[in-house]
Amino acid sequence: AAYYEYRLRNQTTTDLTANEIHQIGLDEVARLRKEMETVKESVDFDGSLQAFFQHVRDGEWNYYPDTDEGRQAYIDDATAAIDGIKAELPNFFGLLPKADLVVKRVEPFRERDGAAQHYYPGTPDGSRPGIYYAHLSDMTSMPKNQLEVIAYHEGLPGHHMQISIAQELEDIPKFRTQARFTAYSEGWGLYSEYLAKEIPGTYTDPYQDFGRLTGEIWRAIRLVVDTGLHAKGWTEQEAIDYFAANSPEPLESIRSEIQRYIVMPGQATSYKIGMLKILELRRRAKETLGDKFDIRNFHDVVLGGGALPLPLLERKVLAWMNSS
């Protein structure tokens, strides 16, 4: 119990207890299920949310062909999604990364079926671009309706934006340009999925927006099952069953996820806790500053000091609010 409490403090950079995190997760899952119901109704699907999960999970329409042409189509569409965001960035950010971003397939020697897409940083001077890597050996594990949300999380305005800007900062100690705090960096990645919805030209298809909600509820589920496994005596099967009841993720992916949470206590809670803190700070800034609130300034404050523990991020944002 003491070790898990330490892990939660370490990974979330907060003093939230296992019970508090568990309840936050339950509340977020309930909220997101309602939003998923709204999308289900918007596409005139006649059936339960569970049946809609199955419809999205199993529909051939939701997958690229498992061929070289299908793989190239995935890379092309992910690149197009990122390029669409790139054109809009100056309306949402003052600080912009020098380094470019490219989408690539993971090299054959390390590619694995169904493994998670990921971001590889460029160089601090911007001479080598950041890379959004996708595992494409098994196209049946790459649903089309999650293409956009993953591109925004790993690429722009997600990890590429945050990590490149941090590396390029010159007015802070060098170690802070390379510091890593999962609650901050993954919180930003998850916030970016949400932020992208406010940027013109994104999630124009309701199934893509359902993909966004699928990604967010997945991180909310993590709060419930991680604390369930490590603080409430849940079995592995109980965690799998809860995950499957609230997400259209394939069962193989769910099993793999739950095993990850078992061997990495607390790590999976950092994503949603970080996102919720950034959203809370944004709400407080809007309420405090009113007409003076500028989303670009807010984002520059969040990104302009490198990765920070959440209490220090809050202190930084409050200081900006008080001086604005």
mmCIF file of C-alpha atoms in Angstrom:
data_model
loop_
_atom_site.group_PDB
_atom_site.id
_atom_site.type_symbol
_atom_site.label_atom_id
_atom_site.label_comp_id
_atom_site.label_asym_id
_atom_site.label_seq_id
_atom_site.Cartn_x
_atom_site.Cartn_y
_atom_site.Cartn_z
ATOM 1 C CA ALA A 1 0.000 0.000 0.000
ATOM 2 C CA ALA A 2 2.815 2.409 0.881
ATOM 3 C CA TYR A 3 4.654 1.588 -2.348
ATOM 4 C CA TYR A 4 1.530 2.252 -4.423
ATOM 5 C CA GLU A 5 0.938 5.541 -2.607
ATOM 6 C CA TYR A 6 4.535 6.492 -3.479
ATOM 7 C CA ARG A 7 3.985 5.487 -7.121
ATOM 8 C CA LEU A 8 0.845 7.645 -7.388
ATOM 9 C CA ARG A 9 2.710 10.656 -5.964
ATOM 10 C CA ASN A 10 5.642 9.996 -8.279
ATOM 11 C CA GLN A 11 3.581 9.545 -11.446
ATOM 12 C CA THR A 12 0.837 12.158 -10.953
ATOM 13 C CA THR A 13 3.137 14.648 -9.105
ATOM 14 C CA THR A 14 0.134 15.259 -6.788
ATOM 15 C CA ASP A 15 -1.030 14.124 -3.350
ATOM 16 C CA LEU A 16 -4.228 12.539 -4.687
ATOM 17 C CA THR A 17 -5.103 9.293 -2.920
ATOM 18 C CA ALA A 18 -6.022 6.032 -4.640
ATOM 19 C CA ASN A 19 -9.653 6.499 -3.575
ATOM 20 C CA GLU A 20 -9.761 10.050 -4.973
ATOM 21 C CA ILE A 21 -8.237 8.941 -8.290
ATOM 22 C CA HIS A 22 -10.631 5.986 -8.498
ATOM 23 C CA GLN A 23 -13.639 8.299 -8.048
ATOM 24 C CA ILE A 24 -12.324 10.811 -10.599
ATOM 25 C CA GLY A 25 -12.083 7.906 -13.046
ATOM 26 C CA LEU A 26 -15.635 6.709 -12.365
ATOM 27 C CA ASP A 27 -16.982 10.251 -12.850
ATOM 28 C CA GLU A 28 -15.061 10.765 -16.088
ATOM 29 C CA VAL A 29 -16.147 7.396 -17.520
ATOM 30 C CA ALA A 30 -19.801 8.267 -16.787
ATOM 31 C CA ARG A 31 -19.439 11.704 -18.441
ATOM 32 C CA LEU A 32 -17.703 10.342 -21.528
ATOM 33 C CA ARG A 33 -20.241 7.526 -21.968
ATOM 34 C CA LYS A 34 -22.924 10.228 -22.282
ATOM 35 C CA GLU A 35 -20.891 11.982 -24.986
ATOM 36 C CA MET A 36 -20.448 8.650 -26.795
ATOM 37 C CA GLU A 37 -24.228 8.098 -26.653
ATOM 38 C CA THR A 38 -24.678 11.492 -28.339
ATOM 39 C CA VAL A 39 -22.357 10.488 -31.206
ATOM 40 C CA LYS A 40 -24.128 7.111 -31.530
ATOM 41 C CA GLU A 41 -27.472 8.920 -31.900
ATOM 42 C CA SER A 42 -26.018 11.411 -34.422
ATOM 43 C CA VAL A 43 -25.211 8.561 -36.847
ATOM 44 C CA ASP A 44 -28.688 7.013 -36.320
ATOM 45 C CA PHE A 45 -27.333 3.777 -34.864
ATOM 46 C CA ASP A 46 -30.183 1.715 -33.471
ATOM 47 C CA GLY A 47 -28.838 -0.273 -30.533
ATOM 48 C CA SER A 48 -27.013 -0.061 -27.207
ATOM 49 C CA LEU A 49 -23.674 1.677 -26.682
ATOM 50 C CA GLN A 50 -22.118 -1.781 -26.273
ATOM 51 C CA ALA A 51 -23.530 -2.768 -29.699
ATOM 52 C CA PHE A 52 -22.114 0.457 -31.149
ATOM 53 C CA PHE A 53 -18.696 -0.438 -29.708
ATOM 54 C CA GLN A 54 -18.969 -3.746 -31.587
ATOM 55 C CA HIS A 55 -20.087 -1.973 -34.774
ATOM 56 C CA VAL A 56 -17.014 0.297 -34.694
ATOM 57 C CA ARG A 57 -14.622 -2.455 -33.562
ATOM 58 C CA ASP A 58 -15.659 -4.999 -36.225
ATOM 59 C CA GLY A 59 -16.672 -2.869 -39.220
ATOM 60 C CA GLU A 60 -14.498 -3.443 -42.299
ATOM 61 C CA TRP A 61 -15.240 0.174 -43.249
ATOM 62 C CA ASN A 62 -13.129 1.239 -40.266
ATOM 63 C CA TYR A 63 -9.844 -0.306 -41.466
ATOM 64 C CA TYR A 64 -7.344 0.254 -44.248
ATOM 65 C CA PRO A 65 -6.455 -2.732 -46.452
ATOM 66 C CA ASP A 66 -3.694 -4.880 -44.901
ATOM 67 C CA THR A 67 -1.488 -4.158 -47.918
ATOM 68 C CA ASP A 68 1.385 -1.823 -48.781
ATOM 69 C CA GLU A 69 -1.173 0.506 -50.398
ATOM 70 C CA GLY A 70 -3.217 0.512 -47.183
ATOM 71 C CA ARG A 71 -0.124 1.298 -45.109
ATOM 72 C CA GLN A 72 0.827 4.186 -47.382
ATOM 73 C CA ALA A 73 -2.751 5.488 -47.219
ATOM 74 C CA TYR A 74 -2.507 5.545 -43.413
ATOM 75 C CA ILE A 75 0.748 7.535 -43.533
ATOM 76 C CA ASP A 76 -0.692 9.921 -46.138
ATOM 77 C CA ASP A 77 -3.886 10.534 -44.152
ATOM 78 C CA ALA A 78 -1.999 11.031 -40.865
ATOM 79 C CA THR A 79 0.341 13.500 -42.612
ATOM 80 C CA ALA A 80 -2.661 15.375 -44.044
ATOM 81 C CA ALA A 81 -4.270 15.614 -40.589
ATOM 82 C CA ILE A 82 -1.057 17.039 -39.111
ATOM 83 C CA ASP A 83 -0.599 19.463 -42.038
ATOM 84 C CA GLY A 84 -4.146 20.726 -41.514
ATOM 85 C CA ILE A 85 -3.368 21.515 -37.866
ATOM 86 C CA LYS A 86 0.000 23.062 -38.760
ATOM 87 C CA ALA A 87 -1.665 25.816 -40.786
ATOM 88 C CA GLU A 88 -3.841 26.803 -37.815
ATOM 89 C CA LEU A 89 -1.198 26.736 -35.057
ATOM 90 C CA PRO A 90 -0.439 30.521 -35.037
ATOM 91 C CA ASN A 91 -4.059 31.130 -33.997
ATOM 92 C CA PHE A 92 -3.569 29.031 -30.856
ATOM 93 C CA PHE A 93 0.148 29.384 -29.994
ATOM 94 C CA GLY A 94 2.725 32.157 -29.885
ATOM 95 C CA LEU A 95 5.612 29.761 -29.303
ATOM 96 C CA LEU A 96 6.081 27.450 -32.294
ATOM 97 C CA PRO A 97 8.647 24.642 -32.701
ATOM 98 C CA LYS A 98 11.554 25.171 -35.106
ATOM 99 C CA ALA A 99 11.808 21.444 -35.815
ATOM 100 C CA ASP A 100 9.532 19.984 -38.479
ATOM 101 C CA LEU A 101 7.467 16.810 -37.990
ATOM 102 C CA VAL A 102 7.267 13.768 -40.276
ATOM 103 C CA VAL A 103 5.141 10.591 -40.151
ATOM 104 C CA LYS A 104 6.961 7.269 -40.644
ATOM 105 C CA ARG A 105 6.349 3.563 -40.368
ATOM 106 C CA VAL A 106 8.318 1.874 -37.586
ATOM 107 C CA GLU A 107 11.442 0.124 -38.944
ATOM 108 C CA PRO A 108 10.979 -3.639 -39.594
ATOM 109 C CA PHE A 109 13.541 -4.696 -36.962
ATOM 110 C CA ARG A 110 11.407 -3.269 -34.129
ATOM 111 C CA GLU A 111 7.890 -3.250 -35.556
ATOM 112 C CA ARG A 112 5.260 -5.238 -33.649
ATOM 113 C CA ASP A 113 1.641 -6.012 -34.492
ATOM 114 C CA GLY A 114 -0.705 -3.702 -32.644
ATOM 115 C CA ALA A 115 2.007 -1.886 -30.682
ATOM 116 C CA ALA A 116 1.386 1.726 -29.706
ATOM 117 C CA GLN A 117 2.320 4.571 -32.014
ATOM 118 C CA HIS A 118 4.892 6.899 -30.513
ATOM 119 C CA TYR A 119 6.856 10.100 -30.930
ATOM 120 C CA TYR A 120 10.645 10.369 -31.360
ATOM 121 C CA PRO A 121 12.084 13.844 -30.693
ATOM 122 C CA GLY A 122 14.110 15.835 -33.163
ATOM 123 C CA THR A 123 17.262 17.732 -32.207
ATOM 124 C CA PRO A 124 17.246 20.862 -30.006
ATOM 125 C CA ASP A 125 18.544 23.000 -32.899
ATOM 126 C CA GLY A 126 15.731 21.824 -35.198
ATOM 127 C CA SER A 127 18.136 20.279 -37.729
ATOM 128 C CA ARG A 128 16.494 16.845 -37.468
ATOM 129 C CA PRO A 129 12.697 16.687 -37.480
ATOM 130 C CA GLY A 130 10.569 14.999 -34.854
ATOM 131 C CA ILE A 131 9.071 11.708 -36.029
ATOM 132 C CA TYR A 132 5.613 10.306 -35.409
ATOM 133 C CA TYR A 133 6.114 6.538 -35.729
ATOM 134 C CA ALA A 134 3.248 4.134 -36.526
ATOM 135 C CA HIS A 135 3.329 0.323 -36.247
ATOM 136 C CA LEU A 136 1.699 -0.807 -39.514
ATOM 137 C CA SER A 137 2.534 -4.529 -39.719
ATOM 138 C CA ASP A 138 -1.076 -5.380 -38.799
ATOM 139 C CA MET A 139 -3.563 -2.922 -40.268
ATOM 140 C CA THR A 140 -6.461 -4.676 -38.496
ATOM 141 C CA SER A 141 -5.215 -3.082 -35.256
ATOM 142 C CA MET A 142 -5.245 0.446 -36.727
ATOM 143 C CA PRO A 143 -8.869 1.645 -36.912
ATOM 144 C CA LYS A 144 -9.428 4.571 -39.248
ATOM 145 C CA ASN A 145 -11.567 6.440 -36.742
ATOM 146 C CA GLN A 146 -8.608 6.754 -34.332
ATOM 147 C CA LEU A 147 -6.159 8.042 -36.961
ATOM 148 C CA GLU A 148 -6.784 11.718 -36.276
ATOM 149 C CA VAL A 149 -6.758 11.612 -32.493
ATOM 150 C CA ILE A 150 -3.468 9.682 -32.378
ATOM 151 C CA ALA A 151 -1.835 12.032 -34.904
ATOM 152 C CA TYR A 152 -2.826 15.019 -32.767
ATOM 153 C CA HIS A 153 -1.581 13.364 -29.555
ATOM 154 C CA GLU A 154 1.786 12.177 -30.884
ATOM 155 C CA GLY A 155 2.322 14.999 -33.362
ATOM 156 C CA LEU A 156 0.654 18.405 -33.409
ATOM 157 C CA PRO A 157 -0.410 19.988 -31.160
ATOM 158 C CA GLY A 158 0.746 17.123 -28.899
ATOM 159 C CA HIS A 159 4.144 15.673 -28.071
ATOM 160 C CA HIS A 160 6.023 17.263 -30.990
ATOM 161 C CA MET A 161 4.845 20.707 -29.956
ATOM 162 C CA GLN A 162 5.607 20.212 -26.264
ATOM 163 C CA ILE A 163 8.953 18.404 -26.542
ATOM 164 C CA SER A 164 10.354 20.509 -29.393
ATOM 165 C CA ILE A 165 9.499 23.801 -27.691
ATOM 166 C CA ALA A 166 11.022 22.553 -24.408
ATOM 167 C CA GLN A 167 14.248 21.494 -26.168
ATOM 168 C CA GLU A 168 14.521 24.844 -27.923
ATOM 169 C CA LEU A 169 14.075 27.020 -24.806
ATOM 170 C CA GLU A 170 17.160 29.110 -23.992
ATOM 171 C CA ASP A 171 16.126 31.084 -20.895
ATOM 172 C CA ILE A 172 15.895 28.151 -18.469
ATOM 173 C CA PRO A 173 18.543 25.764 -17.056
ATOM 174 C CA LYS A 174 19.561 23.123 -19.611
ATOM 175 C CA PHE A 175 18.266 20.179 -17.547
ATOM 176 C CA ARG A 176 14.744 21.611 -17.716
ATOM 177 C CA THR A 177 14.787 21.483 -21.522
ATOM 178 C CA GLN A 178 15.117 17.694 -21.270
ATOM 179 C CA ALA A 179 13.131 17.017 -18.063
ATOM 180 C CA ARG A 180 10.358 14.430 -18.203
ATOM 181 C CA PHE A 181 7.282 14.347 -15.975
ATOM 182 C CA THR A 182 4.685 11.930 -17.288
ATOM 183 C CA ALA A 183 1.711 13.766 -15.775
ATOM 184 C CA TYR A 184 2.775 16.924 -17.603
ATOM 185 C CA SER A 185 3.872 15.464 -20.948
ATOM 186 C CA GLU A 186 1.098 12.886 -21.303
ATOM 187 C CA GLY A 187 -1.383 15.300 -19.770
ATOM 188 C CA TRP A 188 -0.445 17.704 -22.561
ATOM 189 C CA GLY A 189 -0.783 14.934 -25.152
ATOM 190 C CA LEU A 190 -4.291 14.102 -23.947
ATOM 191 C CA TYR A 191 -5.219 17.797 -23.652
ATOM 192 C CA SER A 192 -4.055 18.164 -27.271
ATOM 193 C CA GLU A 193 -6.611 15.570 -28.410
ATOM 194 C CA TYR A 194 -9.304 17.757 -26.835
ATOM 195 C CA LEU A 195 -7.775 21.051 -28.040
ATOM 196 C CA ALA A 196 -7.711 19.775 -31.627
ATOM 197 C CA LYS A 197 -11.523 19.710 -31.570
ATOM 198 C CA GLU A 198 -11.457 23.517 -31.202
ATOM 199 C CA ILE A 199 -9.165 23.893 -34.221
ATOM 200 C CA PRO A 200 -10.981 24.277 -37.590
ATOM 201 C CA GLY A 201 -11.044 21.283 -39.941
ATOM 202 C CA THR A 202 -10.635 18.493 -37.364
ATOM 203 C CA TYR A 203 -12.914 15.579 -36.415
ATOM 204 C CA THR A 204 -15.344 16.567 -39.175
ATOM 205 C CA ASP A 205 -16.670 13.000 -39.333
ATOM 206 C CA PRO A 206 -18.654 11.862 -36.239
ATOM 207 C CA TYR A 207 -16.753 8.565 -36.226
ATOM 208 C CA GLN A 208 -13.459 10.478 -35.908
ATOM 209 C CA ASP A 209 -14.932 12.339 -32.948
ATOM 210 C CA PHE A 210 -15.970 8.975 -31.527
ATOM 211 C CA GLY A 211 -12.312 7.979 -31.930
ATOM 212 C CA ARG A 212 -11.360 11.023 -29.838
ATOM 213 C CA LEU A 213 -13.827 9.983 -27.120
ATOM 214 C CA THR A 214 -12.496 6.407 -27.330
ATOM 215 C CA GLY A 215 -9.007 7.722 -26.566
ATOM 216 C CA GLU A 216 -10.198 9.882 -23.680
ATOM 217 C CA ILE A 217 -12.382 7.239 -22.020
ATOM 218 C CA TRP A 218 -9.467 4.788 -22.306
ATOM 219 C CA ARG A 219 -7.414 7.142 -20.106
ATOM 220 C CA ALA A 220 -10.337 7.601 -17.695
ATOM 221 C CA ILE A 221 -10.723 3.812 -17.447
ATOM 222 C CA ARG A 222 -7.051 3.667 -16.459
ATOM 223 C CA LEU A 223 -7.790 5.670 -13.316
ATOM 224 C CA VAL A 224 -10.428 3.131 -12.293
ATOM 225 C CA VAL A 225 -8.593 -0.090 -13.127
ATOM 226 C CA ASP A 226 -5.103 0.934 -11.962
ATOM 227 C CA THR A 227 -6.424 1.901 -8.531
ATOM 228 C CA GLY A 228 -8.785 -1.088 -8.619
ATOM 229 C CA LEU A 229 -5.886 -3.503 -9.157
ATOM 230 C CA HIS A 230 -3.452 -1.941 -6.691
ATOM 231 C CA ALA A 231 -5.655 -0.499 -3.938
ATOM 232 C CA LYS A 232 -9.020 -2.247 -4.076
ATOM 233 C CA GLY A 233 -8.121 -5.895 -4.587
ATOM 234 C CA TRP A 234 -9.430 -6.261 -8.139
ATOM 235 C CA THR A 235 -8.414 -9.346 -10.097
ATOM 236 C CA GLU A 236 -6.923 -9.109 -13.570
ATOM 237 C CA GLN A 237 -10.212 -10.403 -15.018
ATOM 238 C CA GLU A 238 -12.289 -7.803 -13.161
ATOM 239 C CA ALA A 239 -10.087 -5.071 -14.654
ATOM 240 C CA ILE A 240 -10.419 -6.571 -18.165
ATOM 241 C CA ASP A 241 -14.202 -6.804 -17.805
ATOM 242 C CA TYR A 242 -14.542 -3.179 -16.662
ATOM 243 C CA PHE A 243 -12.344 -1.974 -19.546
ATOM 244 C CA ALA A 244 -14.289 -4.009 -22.139
ATOM 245 C CA ALA A 245 -17.646 -2.762 -20.821
ATOM 246 C CA ASN A 246 -16.656 0.862 -21.395
ATOM 247 C CA SER A 247 -14.462 0.843 -24.522
ATOM 248 C CA PRO A 248 -14.507 -0.423 -28.120
ATOM 249 C CA GLU A 249 -10.825 -1.431 -27.869
ATOM 250 C CA PRO A 250 -10.129 -5.004 -29.099
ATOM 251 C CA LEU A 251 -9.889 -7.599 -26.306
ATOM 252 C CA GLU A 252 -6.235 -8.384 -27.137
ATOM 253 C CA SER A 253 -5.318 -4.716 -26.661
ATOM 254 C CA ILE A 254 -7.263 -4.599 -23.391
ATOM 255 C CA ARG A 255 -5.438 -7.650 -22.018
ATOM 256 C CA SER A 256 -2.092 -6.121 -22.956
ATOM 257 C CA GLU A 257 -3.082 -2.808 -21.320
ATOM 258 C CA ILE A 258 -4.143 -4.447 -18.051
ATOM 259 C CA GLN A 259 -0.877 -6.412 -17.868
ATOM 260 C CA ARG A 260 0.995 -3.151 -18.353
ATOM 261 C CA TYR A 261 -0.863 -1.586 -15.394
ATOM 262 C CA ILE A 262 -0.097 -4.619 -13.217
ATOM 263 C CA VAL A 263 3.669 -4.347 -13.753
ATOM 264 C CA MET A 264 3.837 -0.507 -13.810
ATOM 265 C CA PRO A 265 1.725 0.602 -10.826
ATOM 266 C CA GLY A 266 0.437 4.162 -11.064
ATOM 267 C CA GLN A 267 1.992 5.073 -14.424
ATOM 268 C CA ALA A 268 -1.295 4.895 -16.293
ATOM 269 C CA THR A 269 -3.002 7.370 -13.930
ATOM 270 C CA SER A 270 -0.768 10.265 -14.965
ATOM 271 C CA TYR A 271 -2.376 10.955 -18.378
ATOM 272 C CA LYS A 272 -5.877 11.914 -17.275
ATOM 273 C CA ILE A 273 -4.754 13.621 -14.058
ATOM 274 C CA GLY A 274 -2.411 15.823 -16.114
ATOM 275 C CA MET A 275 -5.070 16.662 -18.701
ATOM 276 C CA LEU A 276 -7.629 17.545 -16.025
ATOM 277 C CA LYS A 277 -5.152 19.895 -14.327
ATOM 278 C CA ILE A 278 -4.405 21.742 -17.605
ATOM 279 C CA LEU A 279 -8.149 22.080 -18.304
ATOM 280 C CA GLU A 280 -8.770 23.292 -14.735
ATOM 281 C CA LEU A 281 -6.026 25.927 -15.045
ATOM 282 C CA ARG A 282 -7.433 27.056 -18.394
ATOM 283 C CA ARG A 283 -10.940 27.436 -16.892
ATOM 284 C CA ARG A 284 -9.578 29.396 -13.954
ATOM 285 C CA ALA A 285 -7.583 31.667 -16.265
ATOM 286 C CA LYS A 286 -10.642 32.361 -18.436
ATOM 287 C CA GLU A 287 -12.797 33.147 -15.387
ATOM 288 C CA THR A 288 -10.130 35.397 -13.854
ATOM 289 C CA LEU A 289 -8.999 37.253 -16.979
ATOM 290 C CA GLY A 290 -12.339 37.456 -18.805
ATOM 291 C CA ASP A 291 -11.933 39.438 -22.042
ATOM 292 C CA LYS A 292 -8.163 39.636 -21.475
ATOM 293 C CA PHE A 293 -7.799 35.847 -21.756
ATOM 294 C CA ASP A 294 -5.841 34.838 -24.878
ATOM 295 C CA ILE A 295 -5.518 31.122 -25.595
ATOM 296 C CA ARG A 296 -2.111 31.715 -27.221
ATOM 297 C CA ASN A 297 -0.725 33.310 -24.081
ATOM 298 C CA PHE A 298 -2.117 30.508 -21.920
ATOM 299 C CA HIS A 299 -0.506 27.827 -24.088
ATOM 300 C CA ASP A 300 2.799 29.715 -24.126
ATOM 301 C CA VAL A 301 2.820 29.809 -20.311
ATOM 302 C CA VAL A 302 2.085 26.071 -20.117
ATOM 303 C CA LEU A 303 4.733 25.138 -22.700
ATOM 304 C CA GLY A 304 7.275 27.895 -22.073
ATOM 305 C CA GLY A 305 8.955 26.448 -18.994
ATOM 306 C CA GLY A 306 9.576 22.863 -20.064
ATOM 307 C CA ALA A 307 7.972 19.860 -18.342
ATOM 308 C CA LEU A 308 6.999 20.573 -14.738
ATOM 309 C CA PRO A 309 5.399 18.750 -11.807
ATOM 310 C CA LEU A 310 1.723 19.772 -11.787
ATOM 311 C CA PRO A 311 1.922 21.920 -8.591
ATOM 312 C CA LEU A 312 4.751 23.963 -10.160
ATOM 313 C CA LEU A 313 2.797 24.292 -13.412
ATOM 314 C CA GLU A 314 -0.148 25.590 -11.390
ATOM 315 C CA ARG A 315 2.083 28.094 -9.579
ATOM 316 C CA LYS A 316 3.460 29.297 -12.934
ATOM 317 C CA VAL A 317 -0.009 29.766 -14.463
ATOM 318 C CA LEU A 318 -1.330 31.551 -11.344
ATOM 319 C CA ALA A 319 1.649 33.934 -11.402
ATOM 320 C CA TRP A 320 0.884 34.726 -15.062
ATOM 321 C CA MET A 321 -2.795 35.297 -14.262
ATOM 322 C CA ASN A 322 -1.902 37.661 -11.410
ATOM 323 C CA SER A 323 0.459 39.692 -13.600
ATOM 324 C CA SER A 324 -1.849 39.904 -16.641
#
